[in-house]
Amino acid sequence: MPDDVLGNRLLAVLAPEERDRLLRGATSEPLEARQVLYTAGREISHVYFPVSGMISLVVKMTDADDVEATTIGNEGLIGTAVILGVASTTMEALCQIPGRALRVPTRAVLEEIRRTASVNRLLLRYAEAMMVQLAQHAACNRTHSIEQRCARWLLMTRDRVASDEFPLTQQFLAQMLGVRRATVTMIAGALQKAGLIGYSRGRIRIVNGRGLEGVACECYDIVRRVMKTVTA
């Protein structure tokens, strides 16, 4: 059993015997930037429980740029479709910030769900929270300003990686927000001038988290509260 297995919040709330059964056959895997954990349409053979780093769920488009649907860190798992009885998904799981995850065979997850009602309830609560998050992100992208969305994204990334500093290029952030790089450059410059963030050589540092929360839209707090209820 890896020493930092409790770094994943879902695994941390399981009873030790439940966690041991779930992780039987699990391997600890490094996550590299731009690594694809699973592709759209392919069977999900393993579920990932991140203990560090951040993964994006990306919708692949044939006539436009790819679109990020949501992000996942140590609060959750990669492979929610499996919990709902679906063998594959239309989205791609792409590592954005390097870290590490526990890689668990799908069959082991399904066996523990069938065996233990408390595990089944926990993972279903997480699946429902993910649907709320996806819906909130869709509403956010429709109604809130780029500046608000950028602040929300940076704060959520901070929470996912449990650090005020993380690697992030403006080009990547522009892709995730669905805007031009010049727009991100302008917004990041304004946030830096306001003393909220620092940006240098592909790394972002959140200097004033409370101030950045004041810039972010309501969606940040809504999603954060929903996710906390899963493991409360």
Coordinates of N, CA and C in Angstrom, one line a residue:
M1 N 0.8 -1.2 0.0 CA 0.0 0.0 0.0 C 0.9 1.2 0.0
P2 N 0.7 2.2 -1.0 CA 1.6 3.4 -1.0 C 1.4 4.2 0.3
D3 N 2.4 4.9 0.7 CA 2.4 5.7 1.9 C 1.4 6.8 1.9
D4 N 1.2 7.4 0.7 CA 0.3 8.5 0.6 C -1.1 8.2 0.0
V5 N -1.5 7.0 0.2 CA -2.8 6.6 -0.4 C -3.9 7.5 0.2
L6 N -3.8 8.0 1.4 CA -4.8 8.8 2.0 C -4.8 10.2 1.4
G7 N -3.9 10.5 0.5 CA -3.9 11.8 -0.2 C -5.1 11.9 -1.1
N8 N -5.7 10.8 -1.5 CA -6.9 10.9 -2.3 C -8.1 10.9 -1.3
R9 N -8.9 11.9 -1.4 CA -10.0 12.2 -0.4 C -11.1 11.1 -0.4
L10 N -11.3 10.5 -1.5 CA -12.3 9.4 -1.6 C -11.8 8.2 -0.8
L11 N -10.5 7.8 -1.1 CA -10.0 6.7 -0.4 C -9.8 6.9 1.1
A12 N -9.6 8.2 1.4 CA -9.3 8.5 2.8 C -10.5 8.2 3.7
V13 N -11.7 8.3 3.2 CA -12.9 8.2 4.0 C -13.4 6.7 4.1
L14 N -12.8 5.9 3.3 CA -13.2 4.5 3.3 C -12.7 3.8 4.6
A15 N -13.4 2.8 5.1 CA -12.9 2.0 6.1 C -11.6 1.2 5.6
P16 N -10.6 1.0 6.5 CA -9.4 0.3 6.1 C -9.6 -1.0 5.3
E17 N -10.5 -1.8 5.8 CA -10.7 -3.1 5.1 C -11.4 -2.8 3.7
E18 N -12.2 -1.8 3.6 CA -12.8 -1.5 2.3 C -11.7 -1.0 1.3
R19 N -10.9 -0.2 1.8 CA -9.8 0.4 1.0 C -8.8 -0.7 0.6
D20 N -8.5 -1.6 1.5 CA -7.6 -2.7 1.1 C -8.1 -3.5 0.0
R21 N -9.4 -3.9 0.1 CA -10.0 -4.7 -1.0 C -10.1 -3.9 -2.3
L22 N -10.5 -2.7 -2.2 CA -10.6 -1.9 -3.5 C -9.2 -1.7 -4.2
L23 N -8.2 -1.6 -3.4 CA -6.9 -1.4 -4.0 C -6.1 -2.7 -4.2
R24 N -6.7 -3.8 -4.0 CA -6.0 -5.1 -4.3 C -5.7 -5.1 -5.8
G25 N -4.4 -5.2 -6.1 CA -4.0 -5.2 -7.5 C -3.7 -3.9 -8.1
A26 N -3.9 -2.8 -7.2 CA -3.6 -1.4 -7.7 C -2.1 -1.2 -7.8
T27 N -1.7 -0.3 -8.7 CA -0.3 0.1 -8.9 C -0.3 1.6 -8.7
S28 N 0.9 2.1 -8.2 CA 1.1 3.5 -8.1 C 1.8 4.0 -9.4
E29 N 1.1 5.0 -10.1 CA 1.6 5.4 -11.4 C 1.9 6.9 -11.4
P30 N 3.1 7.3 -12.0 CA 3.3 8.7 -12.2 C 2.4 9.2 -13.3
L31 N 2.0 10.4 -13.2 CA 1.2 11.1 -14.2 C 2.1 12.2 -14.9
E32 N 2.3 12.1 -16.1 CA 3.1 13.1 -16.9 C 2.2 14.1 -17.6
A33 N 2.7 15.3 -17.7 CA 2.0 16.3 -18.5 C 1.6 15.9 -19.9
R34 N 0.4 16.0 -20.3 CA -0.1 15.7 -21.6 C -0.3 14.2 -21.8
Q35 N -0.2 13.4 -20.7 CA -0.4 12.0 -20.8 C -1.9 11.7 -20.9
V36 N -2.3 10.8 -21.8 CA -3.7 10.4 -21.9 C -4.0 9.2 -21.1
L37 N -4.9 9.3 -20.2 CA -5.2 8.2 -19.3 C -6.3 7.2 -20.0
Y38 N -7.2 7.8 -20.7 CA -8.1 7.0 -21.6 C -8.6 7.9 -22.7
T39 N -8.9 7.3 -23.8 CA -9.4 8.0 -25.0 C -10.9 7.8 -25.2
A40 N -11.5 8.7 -25.9 CA -12.9 8.7 -26.2 C -13.3 7.4 -26.9
G41 N -14.3 6.7 -26.5 CA -14.8 5.6 -27.2 C -14.1 4.2 -26.8
R42 N -13.0 4.3 -26.1 CA -12.3 3.1 -25.8 C -12.8 2.6 -24.4
E43 N -12.8 1.3 -24.2 CA -13.2 0.7 -22.9 C -12.3 1.2 -21.8
I44 N -12.8 1.5 -20.7 CA -12.1 2.0 -19.5 C -11.6 0.7 -18.7
S45 N -10.4 0.4 -18.9 CA -9.9 -0.8 -18.2 C -9.4 -0.6 -16.8
H46 N -9.1 0.7 -16.5 CA -8.6 1.0 -15.1 C -9.2 2.3 -14.7
V47 N -9.4 2.4 -13.4 CA -9.9 3.6 -12.7 C -8.7 4.2 -12.0
Y48 N -8.6 5.6 -12.1 CA -7.4 6.2 -11.4 C -7.9 7.1 -10.2
F49 N -7.2 6.9 -9.1 CA -7.5 7.8 -7.9 C -6.2 8.7 -7.8
P50 N -6.3 9.9 -8.2 CA -5.1 10.8 -8.1 C -4.8 11.1 -6.6
V51 N -3.6 11.2 -6.3 CA -3.1 11.7 -5.0 C -2.4 13.0 -5.2
S52 N -2.1 13.4 -6.4 CA -1.5 14.7 -6.7 C -1.6 14.9 -8.2
G53 N -1.4 16.2 -8.6 CA -1.6 16.5 -10.0 C -3.0 16.8 -10.4
M54 N -3.3 17.1 -11.7 CA -4.6 17.4 -12.1 C -4.9 16.9 -13.5
I55 N -6.1 16.3 -13.7 CA -6.5 15.8 -15.0 C -7.7 16.5 -15.5
S56 N -7.7 16.7 -16.8 CA -8.8 17.4 -17.5 C -9.6 16.3 -18.2
L57 N -10.9 16.4 -18.2 CA -11.8 15.7 -19.1 C -12.1 16.6 -20.3
V58 N -11.7 16.1 -21.4 CA -11.7 16.9 -22.7 C -12.7 16.3 -23.7
V59 N -13.5 17.2 -24.2 CA -14.4 16.8 -25.3 C -13.7 17.0 -26.6
K60 N -13.5 15.9 -27.4 CA -12.8 16.0 -28.7 C -13.8 16.5 -29.8
M61 N -13.4 17.5 -30.5 CA -14.2 18.0 -31.6 C -13.5 17.8 -32.9
T62 N -14.3 17.5 -34.0 CA -13.8 17.3 -35.3 C -13.7 18.6 -36.1
D63 N -14.6 19.6 -35.8 CA -14.6 20.8 -36.6 C -14.2 22.0 -35.8
A64 N -13.6 21.8 -34.6 CA -13.2 22.9 -33.7 C -12.1 22.4 -32.8
D65 N -11.6 23.4 -32.0 CA -10.6 23.0 -30.9 C -11.3 22.1 -29.9
D66 N -10.5 21.3 -29.2 CA -11.0 20.5 -28.1 C -11.4 21.4 -27.0
V67 N -12.4 20.9 -26.2 CA -13.0 21.7 -25.1 C -12.9 21.0 -23.8
E68 N -12.4 21.7 -22.8 CA -12.3 21.1 -21.5 C -13.6 21.1 -20.8
A69 N -14.1 19.9 -20.3 CA -15.4 19.9 -19.6 C -15.3 20.1 -18.1
T70 N -14.2 19.6 -17.5 CA -14.0 19.8 -16.1 C -12.6 19.3 -15.7
T71 N -12.2 19.5 -14.5 CA -10.9 19.0 -14.0 C -11.1 18.2 -12.8
I72 N -10.1 17.3 -12.5 CA -10.2 16.3 -11.4 C -8.8 16.3 -10.8
G73 N -8.8 16.3 -9.4 CA -7.6 16.1 -8.7 C -7.8 15.1 -7.6
N74 N -7.1 15.4 -6.5 CA -7.2 14.3 -5.4 C -8.5 14.3 -4.7
E75 N -9.5 15.1 -5.1 CA -10.8 14.9 -4.5 C -11.6 13.8 -5.1
G76 N -11.2 13.2 -6.2 CA -12.0 12.3 -6.9 C -11.3 11.2 -7.6
L77 N -11.9 10.8 -8.7 CA -11.4 9.6 -9.5 C -11.6 9.9 -11.0
I78 N -10.8 9.2 -11.8 CA -10.9 9.2 -13.2 C -11.5 7.9 -13.7
G79 N -12.7 8.0 -14.3 CA -13.4 6.8 -14.8 C -14.8 6.7 -14.2
T80 N -15.5 7.9 -14.0 CA -16.8 7.9 -13.4 C -17.8 7.1 -14.1
A81 N -17.6 6.9 -15.4 CA -18.6 6.2 -16.2 C -18.7 4.7 -15.7
V82 N -17.6 4.2 -15.3 CA -17.6 2.8 -14.7 C -18.5 2.7 -13.6
I83 N -18.6 3.7 -12.7 CA -19.5 3.6 -11.5 C -20.9 3.5 -12.0
L84 N -21.2 4.2 -13.1 CA -22.6 4.2 -13.6 C -22.9 3.1 -14.5
G85 N -22.0 2.1 -14.6 CA -22.3 0.9 -15.4 C -22.0 1.1 -16.9
V86 N -21.2 2.1 -17.3 CA -20.9 2.3 -18.7 C -19.4 2.0 -18.9
A87 N -19.1 1.2 -19.9 CA -17.8 0.7 -20.1 C -16.8 1.7 -20.8
S88 N -17.4 2.8 -21.4 CA -16.6 3.7 -22.1 C -17.2 5.1 -22.0
T89 N -16.5 6.1 -22.5 CA -17.0 7.5 -22.4 C -16.7 8.2 -23.7
T90 N -17.4 9.3 -23.9 CA -17.1 10.1 -25.1 C -16.0 11.2 -24.9
M91 N -15.5 11.2 -23.6 CA -14.4 12.2 -23.3 C -13.1 11.6 -23.2
E92 N -12.0 12.4 -23.3 CA -10.7 12.0 -23.1 C -10.2 12.5 -21.8
A93 N -9.4 11.6 -21.0 CA -8.8 12.1 -19.8 C -7.4 12.4 -20.0
L94 N -7.0 13.6 -19.8 CA -5.7 14.2 -20.2 C -5.1 14.8 -19.0
C95 N -3.9 14.3 -18.6 CA -3.2 14.9 -17.5 C -2.6 16.3 -17.8
Q96 N -3.0 17.3 -17.0 CA -2.5 18.7 -17.3 C -1.4 19.1 -16.4
I97 N -1.4 18.7 -15.1 CA -0.4 19.0 -14.2 C 0.1 17.7 -13.6
P98 N 1.4 17.4 -13.7 CA 2.0 16.1 -13.3 C 1.8 15.8 -11.9
G99 N 1.7 14.5 -11.6 CA 1.5 14.1 -10.3 C 1.6 12.5 -10.2
R100 N 0.7 12.0 -9.4 CA 0.7 10.5 -9.3 C -0.7 10.0 -8.9
A101 N -1.0 8.8 -9.3 CA -2.3 8.2 -9.1 C -2.2 6.8 -8.8
L102 N -3.2 6.2 -8.1 CA -3.4 4.8 -7.9 C -4.2 4.3 -9.1
R103 N -3.7 3.3 -9.8 CA -4.3 2.8 -11.0 C -5.0 1.4 -10.6
V104 N -6.3 1.4 -10.6 CA -7.0 0.2 -10.1 C -7.8 -0.5 -11.2
P105 N -7.7 -1.8 -11.4 CA -8.4 -2.5 -12.5 C -9.9 -2.2 -12.3
T106 N -10.6 -2.0 -13.4 CA -12.0 -1.7 -13.3 C -12.8 -2.8 -12.7
R107 N -12.4 -4.0 -12.9 CA -13.1 -5.2 -12.3 C -13.1 -5.1 -10.8
A108 N -11.9 -4.7 -10.2 CA -11.8 -4.6 -8.8 C -12.7 -3.5 -8.2
V109 N -12.9 -2.4 -8.9 CA -13.8 -1.4 -8.5 C -15.3 -1.9 -8.5
L110 N -15.6 -2.5 -9.6 CA -17.0 -3.1 -9.7 C -17.3 -4.1 -8.7
E111 N -16.3 -5.0 -8.4 CA -16.5 -6.0 -7.4 C -16.8 -5.4 -6.0
E112 N -16.0 -4.3 -5.7 CA -16.2 -3.7 -4.3 C -17.5 -2.9 -4.3
I113 N -17.9 -2.4 -5.4 CA -19.2 -1.7 -5.4 C -20.4 -2.7 -5.2
R114 N -20.3 -3.9 -5.8 CA -21.3 -4.9 -5.6 C -21.2 -5.5 -4.2
R115 N -20.1 -5.6 -3.6 CA -19.9 -6.2 -2.3 C -20.3 -5.3 -1.1
T116 N -20.0 -4.0 -1.2 CA -20.1 -3.1 -0.1 C -21.0 -1.9 -0.4
A117 N -22.1 -1.8 0.3 CA -23.1 -0.8 0.1 C -22.5 0.6 0.4
S118 N -21.6 0.7 1.4 CA -21.1 2.1 1.7 C -20.1 2.6 0.6
V119 N -19.4 1.7 0.0 CA -18.5 2.1 -1.1 C -19.4 2.5 -2.3
N120 N -20.4 1.7 -2.5 CA -21.4 2.1 -3.6 C -22.0 3.4 -3.4
R121 N -22.4 3.7 -2.2 CA -23.0 5.0 -1.9 C -22.0 6.2 -2.1
L122 N -20.8 6.0 -1.6 CA -19.8 7.0 -1.7 C -19.5 7.3 -3.2
L123 N -19.3 6.3 -4.0 CA -18.9 6.5 -5.4 C -20.1 7.1 -6.2
L124 N -21.3 6.7 -5.8 CA -22.5 7.3 -6.5 C -22.7 8.8 -6.1
R125 N -22.4 9.1 -4.9 CA -22.4 10.5 -4.5 C -21.4 11.3 -5.3
Y126 N -20.2 10.7 -5.5 CA -19.2 11.4 -6.2 C -19.7 11.6 -7.7
A127 N -20.3 10.6 -8.3 CA -20.7 10.6 -9.7 C -21.8 11.7 -9.8
E128 N -22.7 11.8 -8.8 CA -23.7 12.9 -8.9 C -23.1 14.3 -8.7
A129 N -22.1 14.4 -7.9 CA -21.4 15.7 -7.7 C -20.7 16.1 -9.0
M130 N -20.1 15.1 -9.7 CA -19.5 15.4 -11.0 C -20.5 15.9 -12.0
M131 N -21.7 15.4 -12.0 CA -22.7 15.9 -12.9 C -23.1 17.3 -12.5
V132 N -23.2 17.6 -11.3 CA -23.5 19.0 -10.8 C -22.3 19.9 -11.3
Q133 N -21.1 19.5 -11.2 CA -19.9 20.3 -11.6 C -20.0 20.5 -13.1
L134 N -20.2 19.5 -13.9 CA -20.3 19.7 -15.3 C -21.4 20.6 -15.7
A135 N -22.6 20.6 -15.1 CA -23.7 21.5 -15.4 C -23.3 22.9 -15.0
Q136 N -22.6 23.1 -13.8 CA -22.2 24.4 -13.4 C -21.2 25.0 -14.3
H137 N -20.3 24.2 -14.8 CA -19.3 24.7 -15.7 C -19.9 25.1 -17.0
A138 N -20.9 24.4 -17.5 CA -21.6 24.8 -18.7 C -22.3 26.1 -18.6
A139 N -23.0 26.3 -17.4 CA -23.6 27.6 -17.1 C -22.6 28.7 -17.0
C140 N -21.5 28.4 -16.4 CA -20.4 29.4 -16.2 C -19.9 29.9 -17.5
N141 N -19.6 28.9 -18.4 CA -19.0 29.3 -19.7 C -20.0 30.1 -20.5
R142 N -21.3 30.0 -20.3 CA -22.3 30.7 -21.0 C -22.5 32.1 -20.5
T143 N -22.4 32.3 -19.1 CA -22.9 33.5 -18.5 C -21.8 34.4 -17.9
H144 N -20.6 33.9 -17.6 CA -19.6 34.7 -16.8 C -18.5 35.2 -17.7
S145 N -17.9 36.2 -17.3 CA -16.8 36.9 -18.0 C -15.5 36.0 -18.1
I146 N -14.7 36.2 -19.0 CA -13.4 35.5 -19.1 C -12.6 35.7 -17.9
E147 N -12.6 36.9 -17.3 CA -11.8 37.2 -16.1 C -12.3 36.3 -15.0
Q148 N -13.6 36.2 -14.8 CA -14.2 35.4 -13.7 C -13.9 34.0 -13.9
R149 N -14.0 33.5 -15.1 CA -13.8 32.1 -15.4 C -12.3 31.7 -15.2
C150 N -11.4 32.7 -15.6 CA -10.0 32.5 -15.4 C -9.7 32.3 -13.9
A151 N -10.2 33.2 -13.1 CA -10.0 33.2 -11.7 C -10.5 31.9 -11.1
R152 N -11.7 31.5 -11.5 CA -12.3 30.2 -11.0 C -11.4 29.0 -11.4
W153 N -10.9 29.0 -12.6 CA -10.0 27.9 -13.0 C -8.7 27.9 -12.2
L154 N -8.1 29.0 -12.0 CA -6.9 29.0 -11.2 C -7.1 28.6 -9.7
L155 N -8.2 29.0 -9.2 CA -8.6 28.6 -7.8 C -8.8 27.1 -7.7
M156 N -9.6 26.5 -8.7 CA -9.9 25.1 -8.7 C -8.6 24.3 -8.9
T157 N -7.7 24.8 -9.7 CA -6.4 24.1 -9.9 C -5.6 24.1 -8.6
R158 N -5.6 25.3 -7.9 CA -4.9 25.3 -6.6 C -5.5 24.3 -5.6
D159 N -6.8 24.1 -5.6 CA -7.4 23.2 -4.7 C -7.1 21.7 -5.1
R160 N -7.1 21.5 -6.4 CA -6.8 20.2 -6.9 C -5.4 19.7 -6.6
V161 N -4.4 20.6 -6.7 CA -3.0 20.2 -6.5 C -2.5 20.6 -5.1
A162 N -3.4 21.2 -4.3 CA -3.0 21.5 -2.9 C -1.8 22.4 -2.8
S163 N -1.6 23.3 -3.7 CA -0.5 24.2 -3.7 C -0.8 25.5 -4.4
D164 N -0.2 26.6 -3.9 CA -0.5 27.9 -4.5 C 0.4 28.2 -5.8
E165 N 1.3 27.2 -6.1 CA 2.1 27.4 -7.2 C 2.1 26.1 -8.1
F166 N 2.0 26.3 -9.4 CA 1.9 25.1 -10.3 C 2.3 25.5 -11.7
P167 N 2.7 24.5 -12.5 CA 3.1 24.8 -13.9 C 1.9 25.0 -14.7
L168 N 1.9 26.1 -15.5 CA 0.8 26.4 -16.4 C 1.3 27.4 -17.4
T169 N 1.1 27.1 -18.7 CA 1.4 28.0 -19.8 C 0.2 28.8 -20.2
Q170 N 0.4 30.0 -20.7 CA -0.8 30.8 -21.1 C -1.5 30.2 -22.3
Q171 N -0.7 29.5 -23.2 CA -1.3 28.8 -24.3 C -2.3 27.7 -23.8
F172 N -1.9 26.9 -22.8 CA -2.7 25.9 -22.3 C -4.0 26.5 -21.7
L173 N -3.8 27.5 -20.9 CA -4.9 28.1 -20.2 C -5.9 28.7 -21.2
A174 N -5.4 29.3 -22.3 CA -6.3 29.8 -23.3 C -7.1 28.7 -24.0
Q175 N -6.4 27.5 -24.2 CA -7.1 26.4 -24.8 C -8.2 25.9 -23.9
M176 N -7.9 25.8 -22.6 CA -8.9 25.3 -21.6 C -10.1 26.2 -21.4
L177 N -9.8 27.5 -21.6 CA -10.9 28.5 -21.4 C -11.6 28.8 -22.8
G178 N -11.0 28.3 -23.8 CA -11.7 28.5 -25.2 C -11.5 29.9 -25.7
V179 N -10.4 30.6 -25.4 CA -10.2 31.9 -25.8 C -8.8 32.0 -26.5
R180 N -8.5 33.2 -27.1 CA -7.2 33.4 -27.7 C -6.2 33.6 -26.6
R181 N -4.9 33.3 -27.0 CA -3.8 33.5 -26.0 C -3.7 34.9 -25.7
A182 N -3.9 35.8 -26.6 CA -3.7 37.3 -26.3 C -4.7 37.7 -25.2
T183 N -5.9 37.1 -25.2 CA -6.9 37.4 -24.1 C -6.4 37.0 -22.8
V184 N -5.8 35.8 -22.7 CA -5.3 35.3 -21.4 C -4.1 36.1 -21.0
T185 N -3.3 36.5 -21.9 CA -2.1 37.4 -21.6 C -2.6 38.7 -20.9
M186 N -3.6 39.2 -21.5 CA -4.2 40.5 -21.0 C -4.8 40.3 -19.6
I187 N -5.5 39.2 -19.4 CA -6.2 39.0 -18.1 C -5.1 38.6 -17.0
A188 N -4.2 37.7 -17.4 CA -3.1 37.4 -16.4 C -2.3 38.6 -16.0
G189 N -2.1 39.5 -17.0 CA -1.3 40.7 -16.7 C -2.1 41.6 -15.7
A190 N -3.4 41.7 -15.9 CA -4.2 42.5 -15.0 C -4.3 41.9 -13.6
L191 N -4.4 40.5 -13.5 CA -4.4 39.9 -12.2 C -3.1 40.0 -11.5
Q192 N -2.0 40.0 -12.3 CA -0.7 40.1 -11.7 C -0.5 41.6 -11.2
K193 N -0.9 42.5 -12.0 CA -0.8 43.9 -11.6 C -1.6 44.2 -10.3
A194 N -2.7 43.5 -10.2 CA -3.5 43.7 -9.0 C -3.0 43.0 -7.7
G195 N -1.9 42.3 -7.9 CA -1.2 41.6 -6.8 C -1.9 40.3 -6.4
L196 N -2.7 39.7 -7.3 CA -3.4 38.5 -7.0 C -2.6 37.2 -7.4
I197 N -1.9 37.3 -8.5 CA -1.1 36.2 -8.9 C 0.3 36.7 -9.3
G198 N 1.2 35.7 -9.4 CA 2.5 35.9 -10.0 C 2.7 35.0 -11.2
Y199 N 3.3 35.4 -12.3 CA 3.5 34.5 -13.4 C 4.9 34.7 -14.0
S200 N 5.6 33.6 -14.1 CA 7.0 33.6 -14.6 C 7.4 32.3 -15.2
R201 N 7.8 32.3 -16.4 CA 8.4 31.1 -17.1 C 7.5 29.8 -16.9
G202 N 6.2 30.0 -17.3 CA 5.3 28.9 -17.3 C 4.9 28.4 -16.0
R203 N 5.0 29.2 -15.0 CA 4.5 28.8 -13.6 C 3.6 29.9 -13.1
I204 N 2.5 29.5 -12.5 CA 1.6 30.5 -11.8 C 1.7 30.3 -10.3
R205 N 1.7 31.5 -9.6 CA 1.7 31.5 -8.2 C 0.5 32.4 -7.7
I206 N -0.4 31.8 -6.9 CA -1.5 32.6 -6.4 C -0.9 33.3 -5.1
V207 N -0.9 34.6 -5.2 CA -0.3 35.5 -4.2 C -1.4 35.8 -3.2
N208 N -2.6 36.1 -3.6 CA -3.7 36.6 -2.8 C -4.9 35.7 -3.1
G209 N -5.1 34.6 -2.4 CA -6.2 33.7 -2.7 C -7.5 34.3 -2.4
R210 N -7.6 35.0 -1.3 CA -8.9 35.7 -0.9 C -9.3 36.7 -2.0
G211 N -8.3 37.5 -2.4 CA -8.6 38.5 -3.5 C -9.0 37.8 -4.8
L212 N -8.4 36.7 -5.1 CA -8.7 36.0 -6.4 C -10.1 35.4 -6.3
E213 N -10.5 35.0 -5.1 CA -11.9 34.5 -4.9 C -12.9 35.6 -5.1
G214 N -12.5 36.9 -4.8 CA -13.4 38.0 -5.0 C -13.6 38.3 -6.5
V215 N -12.6 37.9 -7.3 CA -12.8 38.1 -8.8 C -13.6 36.9 -9.4
A216 N -13.4 35.7 -8.9 CA -14.1 34.6 -9.4 C -15.6 34.7 -9.3
C217 N -16.3 33.9 -10.2 CA -17.7 33.9 -10.1 C -18.2 33.0 -9.0
E218 N -19.5 32.9 -8.8 CA -20.1 32.1 -7.8 C -19.9 30.6 -8.0
C219 N -19.5 30.2 -9.3 CA -19.4 28.8 -9.6 C -18.3 28.1 -8.8
Y220 N -17.2 28.9 -8.5 CA -16.1 28.3 -7.7 C -16.6 27.8 -6.4
D221 N -17.3 28.6 -5.7 CA -17.8 28.3 -4.3 C -18.9 27.2 -4.4
I222 N -19.7 27.2 -5.4 CA -20.8 26.2 -5.5 C -20.2 24.8 -5.7
V223 N -19.2 24.7 -6.7 CA -18.6 23.4 -7.0 C -17.8 22.9 -5.8
R224 N -17.1 23.8 -5.1 CA -16.3 23.5 -3.9 C -17.2 22.9 -2.8
R225 N -18.3 23.5 -2.6 CA -19.2 23.0 -1.5 C -19.8 21.7 -1.9
V226 N -20.2 21.5 -3.2 CA -20.8 20.3 -3.6 C -19.8 19.1 -3.4
M227 N -18.5 19.4 -3.8 CA -17.5 18.3 -3.7 C -17.2 18.0 -2.2
K228 N -17.3 18.9 -1.4 CA -17.0 18.7 0.0 C -18.1 17.8 0.7
T229 N -19.3 17.9 0.1 CA -20.4 17.1 0.7 C -20.2 15.6 0.4
V230 N -19.4 15.3 -0.6 CA -19.3 13.9 -1.0 C -18.6 13.1 0.2
T231 N -17.6 13.7 0.7 CA -16.8 13.0 1.8 C -17.1 13.5 3.2
A232 N -18.1 14.4 3.3 CA -18.4 14.9 4.7 C -18.9 13.8 5.6

